[in-house]
Amino acid sequence: MTLRDAVEGKEYIIRRIDTEDEELDAFLFTLGCYSGEAITVVSHLKGGCVVSIKDGRYNIDNQLAEAIVV
């Protein structure tokens, strides 16, 4: 299941990140978004979703939400 299909308010564990872009992988790693880390979808928006990773909240687009497998 990807973040786009995730239920709001439920905590998930990231299984993997499916991207071909190494820069994007490095950026997500700096946010704390990597395999084994807990992530919560705060809300779904028309163009993406708001997620909570560690102590931060981030707005990610649908393409990136599809790349994060939980």
mmCIF file of N, CA and C in Angstrom:
data_model
loop_
_atom_site.group_PDB
_atom_site.id
_atom_site.type_symbol
_atom_site.label_atom_id
_atom_site.label_comp_id
_atom_site.label_asym_id
_atom_site.label_seq_id
_atom_site.Cartn_x
_atom_site.Cartn_y
_atom_site.Cartn_z
ATOM 1 N N MET A 1 0.844 -1.169 0.000
ATOM 2 C CA MET A 1 0.000 0.000 0.000
ATOM 3 C C MET A 1 0.897 1.241 0.000
ATOM 4 N N THR A 2 0.460 2.276 -0.685
ATOM 5 C CA THR A 2 1.220 3.526 -0.710
ATOM 6 C C THR A 2 0.565 4.537 0.225
ATOM 7 N N LEU A 3 1.245 5.651 0.445
ATOM 8 C CA LEU A 3 0.689 6.689 1.306
ATOM 9 C C LEU A 3 -0.609 7.262 0.752
ATOM 10 N N ARG A 4 -0.762 7.213 -0.532
ATOM 11 C CA ARG A 4 -1.978 7.749 -1.143
ATOM 12 C C ARG A 4 -3.211 6.953 -0.711
ATOM 13 N N ASP A 5 -3.033 5.671 -0.409
ATOM 14 C CA ASP A 5 -4.127 4.801 0.020
ATOM 15 C C ASP A 5 -4.251 4.726 1.542
ATOM 16 N N ALA A 6 -3.342 5.353 2.258
ATOM 17 C CA ALA A 6 -3.299 5.240 3.716
ATOM 18 C C ALA A 6 -4.477 5.965 4.374
ATOM 19 N N VAL A 7 -4.870 5.461 5.529
ATOM 20 C CA VAL A 7 -5.958 6.041 6.308
ATOM 21 C C VAL A 7 -5.414 7.206 7.133
ATOM 22 N N GLU A 8 -6.153 8.304 7.149
ATOM 23 C CA GLU A 8 -5.742 9.473 7.926
ATOM 24 C C GLU A 8 -5.698 9.142 9.412
ATOM 25 N N GLY A 9 -4.644 9.604 10.078
ATOM 26 C CA GLY A 9 -4.520 9.440 11.518
ATOM 27 C C GLY A 9 -3.906 8.128 11.970
ATOM 28 N N LYS A 10 -3.687 7.197 11.073
ATOM 29 C CA LYS A 10 -3.099 5.907 11.434
ATOM 30 C C LYS A 10 -1.600 5.929 11.170
ATOM 31 N N GLU A 11 -0.825 5.391 12.112
ATOM 32 C CA GLU A 11 0.629 5.358 11.954
ATOM 33 C C GLU A 11 1.034 4.126 11.155
ATOM 34 N N TYR A 12 1.925 4.320 10.207
ATOM 35 C CA TYR A 12 2.441 3.244 9.366
ATOM 36 C C TYR A 12 3.956 3.226 9.456
ATOM 37 N N ILE A 13 4.541 2.106 9.076
ATOM 38 C CA ILE A 13 5.997 1.980 8.984
ATOM 39 C C ILE A 13 6.355 1.953 7.505
ATOM 40 N N ILE A 14 7.321 2.780 7.133
ATOM 41 C CA ILE A 14 7.754 2.847 5.734
ATOM 42 C C ILE A 14 8.504 1.572 5.383
ATOM 43 N N ARG A 15 8.047 0.894 4.348
ATOM 44 C CA ARG A 15 8.720 -0.336 3.900
ATOM 45 C C ARG A 15 9.821 -0.027 2.904
ATOM 46 N N ARG A 16 9.523 0.870 1.963
ATOM 47 C CA ARG A 16 10.541 1.257 0.972
ATOM 48 C C ARG A 16 10.099 2.531 0.263
ATOM 49 N N ILE A 17 11.062 3.136 -0.418
ATOM 50 C CA ILE A 17 10.818 4.316 -1.243
ATOM 51 C C ILE A 17 11.116 3.916 -2.680
ATOM 52 N N ASP A 18 10.124 3.994 -3.555
ATOM 53 C CA ASP A 18 10.288 3.604 -4.964
ATOM 54 C C ASP A 18 10.493 4.827 -5.844
ATOM 55 N N THR A 19 11.734 5.314 -5.898
ATOM 56 C CA THR A 19 12.064 6.419 -6.797
ATOM 57 C C THR A 19 13.338 6.065 -7.559
ATOM 58 N N GLU A 20 13.478 6.649 -8.703
ATOM 59 C CA GLU A 20 14.694 6.471 -9.510
ATOM 60 C C GLU A 20 15.670 7.622 -9.282
ATOM 61 N N ASP A 21 15.243 8.641 -8.562
ATOM 62 C CA ASP A 21 16.006 9.872 -8.382
ATOM 63 C C ASP A 21 16.802 9.833 -7.075
ATOM 64 N N GLU A 22 18.120 9.807 -7.173
ATOM 65 C CA GLU A 22 18.974 9.746 -5.992
ATOM 66 C C GLU A 22 18.889 11.019 -5.164
ATOM 67 N N GLU A 23 18.728 12.175 -5.820
ATOM 68 C CA GLU A 23 18.594 13.439 -5.090
ATOM 69 C C GLU A 23 17.325 13.440 -4.254
ATOM 70 N N LEU A 24 16.249 12.922 -4.800
ATOM 71 C CA LEU A 24 14.991 12.844 -4.073
ATOM 72 C C LEU A 24 15.117 11.892 -2.886
ATOM 73 N N ASP A 25 15.790 10.768 -3.096
ATOM 74 C CA ASP A 25 16.032 9.832 -1.997
ATOM 75 C C ASP A 25 16.820 10.509 -0.871
ATOM 76 N N ALA A 26 17.841 11.263 -1.233
ATOM 77 C CA ALA A 26 18.658 11.955 -0.240
ATOM 78 C C ALA A 26 17.839 13.012 0.498
ATOM 79 N N PHE A 27 16.983 13.731 -0.225
ATOM 80 C CA PHE A 27 16.137 14.744 0.389
ATOM 81 C C PHE A 27 15.167 14.109 1.389
ATOM 82 N N LEU A 28 14.529 13.018 0.990
ATOM 83 C CA LEU A 28 13.594 12.335 1.882
ATOM 84 C C LEU A 28 14.312 11.809 3.122
ATOM 85 N N PHE A 29 15.531 11.340 2.939
ATOM 86 C CA PHE A 29 16.319 10.855 4.069
ATOM 87 C C PHE A 29 16.574 11.975 5.074
ATOM 88 N N THR A 30 16.846 13.186 4.592
ATOM 89 C CA THR A 30 17.082 14.314 5.502
ATOM 90 C C THR A 30 15.822 14.682 6.280
ATOM 91 N N LEU A 31 14.648 14.394 5.714
ATOM 92 C CA LEU A 31 13.389 14.648 6.414
ATOM 93 C C LEU A 31 13.074 13.551 7.428
ATOM 94 N N GLY A 32 13.789 12.447 7.345
ATOM 95 C CA GLY A 32 13.528 11.312 8.225
ATOM 96 C C GLY A 32 12.627 10.280 7.587
ATOM 97 N N CYS A 33 12.465 10.369 6.281
ATOM 98 C CA CYS A 33 11.587 9.469 5.537
ATOM 99 C C CYS A 33 12.442 8.384 4.885
ATOM 100 N N TYR A 34 12.549 7.232 5.573
ATOM 101 C CA TYR A 34 13.335 6.109 5.069
ATOM 102 C C TYR A 34 12.761 4.813 5.622
ATOM 103 N N SER A 35 13.186 3.704 5.098
ATOM 104 C CA SER A 35 12.661 2.394 5.494
ATOM 105 C C SER A 35 12.789 2.178 6.999
ATOM 106 N N GLY A 36 11.706 1.680 7.588
ATOM 107 C CA GLY A 36 11.706 1.394 9.012
ATOM 108 C C GLY A 36 11.210 2.533 9.878
ATOM 109 N N GLU A 37 11.027 3.704 9.312
ATOM 110 C CA GLU A 37 10.590 4.883 10.068
ATOM 111 C C GLU A 37 9.066 4.964 10.094
ATOM 112 N N ALA A 38 8.525 5.461 11.196
ATOM 113 C CA ALA A 38 7.070 5.633 11.323
ATOM 114 C C ALA A 38 6.631 6.898 10.592
ATOM 115 N N ILE A 39 5.457 6.826 9.950
ATOM 116 C CA ILE A 39 4.892 7.967 9.231
ATOM 117 C C ILE A 39 3.375 7.934 9.413
ATOM 118 N N THR A 40 2.783 9.111 9.547
ATOM 119 C CA THR A 40 1.336 9.223 9.725
ATOM 120 C C THR A 40 0.785 10.202 8.697
ATOM 121 N N VAL A 41 -0.288 9.813 8.017
ATOM 122 C CA VAL A 41 -0.970 10.729 7.108
ATOM 123 C C VAL A 41 -1.916 11.568 7.954
ATOM 124 N N VAL A 42 -1.666 12.874 8.011
ATOM 125 C CA VAL A 42 -2.495 13.781 8.793
ATOM 126 C C VAL A 42 -3.783 14.081 8.042
ATOM 127 N N SER A 43 -3.651 14.380 6.734
ATOM 128 C CA SER A 43 -4.845 14.631 5.915
ATOM 129 C C SER A 43 -4.519 14.442 4.445
ATOM 130 N N HIS A 44 -5.545 14.072 3.684
ATOM 131 C CA HIS A 44 -5.422 13.958 2.237
ATOM 132 C C HIS A 44 -5.925 15.243 1.608
ATOM 133 N N LEU A 45 -5.193 15.751 0.641
ATOM 134 C CA LEU A 45 -5.571 16.953 -0.080
ATOM 135 C C LEU A 45 -5.796 16.605 -1.544
ATOM 136 N N LYS A 46 -6.330 17.540 -2.291
ATOM 137 C CA LYS A 46 -6.591 17.293 -3.711
ATOM 138 C C LYS A 46 -5.306 16.955 -4.467
ATOM 139 N N GLY A 47 -4.237 17.682 -4.209
ATOM 140 C CA GLY A 47 -2.997 17.476 -4.939
ATOM 141 C C GLY A 47 -1.964 16.642 -4.211
ATOM 142 N N GLY A 48 -2.292 16.117 -3.048
ATOM 143 C CA GLY A 48 -1.318 15.336 -2.293
ATOM 144 C C GLY A 48 -1.821 15.037 -0.903
ATOM 145 N N CYS A 49 -0.897 15.061 0.073
ATOM 146 C CA CYS A 49 -1.308 14.813 1.451
ATOM 147 C C CYS A 49 -0.309 15.454 2.410
ATOM 148 N N VAL A 50 -0.753 15.641 3.639
ATOM 149 C CA VAL A 50 0.086 16.151 4.708
ATOM 150 C C VAL A 50 0.482 14.956 5.562
ATOM 151 N N VAL A 51 1.786 14.811 5.796
ATOM 152 C CA VAL A 51 2.286 13.686 6.581
ATOM 153 C C VAL A 51 3.080 14.191 7.778
ATOM 154 N N SER A 52 3.111 13.364 8.789
ATOM 155 C CA SER A 52 3.897 13.651 9.981
ATOM 156 C C SER A 52 5.005 12.615 10.067
ATOM 157 N N ILE A 53 6.248 13.114 10.049
ATOM 158 C CA ILE A 53 7.425 12.250 10.178
ATOM 159 C C ILE A 53 8.247 12.805 11.330
ATOM 160 N N LYS A 54 8.500 11.969 12.311
ATOM 161 C CA LYS A 54 9.208 12.389 13.527
ATOM 162 C C LYS A 54 8.489 13.598 14.116
ATOM 163 N N ASP A 55 9.153 14.747 14.221
ATOM 164 C CA ASP A 55 8.548 15.936 14.828
ATOM 165 C C ASP A 55 8.064 16.951 13.806
ATOM 166 N N GLY A 56 8.080 16.614 12.514
ATOM 167 C CA GLY A 56 7.704 17.580 11.491
ATOM 168 C C GLY A 56 6.491 17.156 10.687
ATOM 169 N N ARG A 57 5.845 18.148 10.096
ATOM 170 C CA ARG A 57 4.723 17.902 9.177
ATOM 171 C C ARG A 57 5.117 18.445 7.814
ATOM 172 N N TYR A 58 4.825 17.651 6.790
ATOM 173 C CA TYR A 58 5.221 18.011 5.438
ATOM 174 C C TYR A 58 4.064 17.781 4.482
ATOM 175 N N ASN A 59 3.959 18.634 3.485
ATOM 176 C CA ASN A 59 2.968 18.484 2.426
ATOM 177 C C ASN A 59 3.682 17.847 1.241
ATOM 178 N N ILE A 60 3.217 16.677 0.814
ATOM 179 C CA ILE A 60 3.836 16.004 -0.322
ATOM 180 C C ILE A 60 2.798 15.821 -1.424
ATOM 181 N N ASP A 61 3.254 15.820 -2.662
ATOM 182 C CA ASP A 61 2.325 15.672 -3.781
ATOM 183 C C ASP A 61 1.976 14.198 -4.007
ATOM 184 N N ASN A 62 0.987 13.970 -4.854
ATOM 185 C CA ASN A 62 0.505 12.612 -5.092
ATOM 186 C C ASN A 62 1.564 11.698 -5.688
ATOM 187 N N GLN A 63 2.412 12.236 -6.545
ATOM 188 C CA GLN A 63 3.462 11.429 -7.170
ATOM 189 C C GLN A 63 4.421 10.884 -6.111
ATOM 190 N N LEU A 64 4.803 11.730 -5.182
ATOM 191 C CA LEU A 64 5.700 11.290 -4.114
ATOM 192 C C LEU A 64 4.978 10.351 -3.138
ATOM 193 N N ALA A 65 3.701 10.612 -2.887
ATOM 194 C CA ALA A 65 2.924 9.741 -2.003
ATOM 195 C C ALA A 65 2.816 8.335 -2.593
ATOM 196 N N GLU A 66 2.756 8.239 -3.926
ATOM 197 C CA GLU A 66 2.701 6.926 -4.607
ATOM 198 C C GLU A 66 4.044 6.204 -4.479
ATOM 199 N N ALA A 67 5.140 6.942 -4.302
ATOM 200 C CA ALA A 67 6.470 6.341 -4.244
ATOM 201 C C ALA A 67 6.813 5.805 -2.859
ATOM 202 N N ILE A 68 6.074 6.222 -1.837
ATOM 203 C CA ILE A 68 6.349 5.787 -0.477
ATOM 204 C C ILE A 68 5.437 4.607 -0.131
ATOM 205 N N VAL A 69 6.040 3.446 0.015
ATOM 206 C CA VAL A 69 5.298 2.208 0.290
ATOM 207 C C VAL A 69 5.319 1.940 1.783
ATOM 208 N N VAL A 70 4.125 1.735 2.359
ATOM 209 C CA VAL A 70 4.012 1.478 3.793
ATOM 210 C C VAL A 70 3.458 0.082 4.036
#
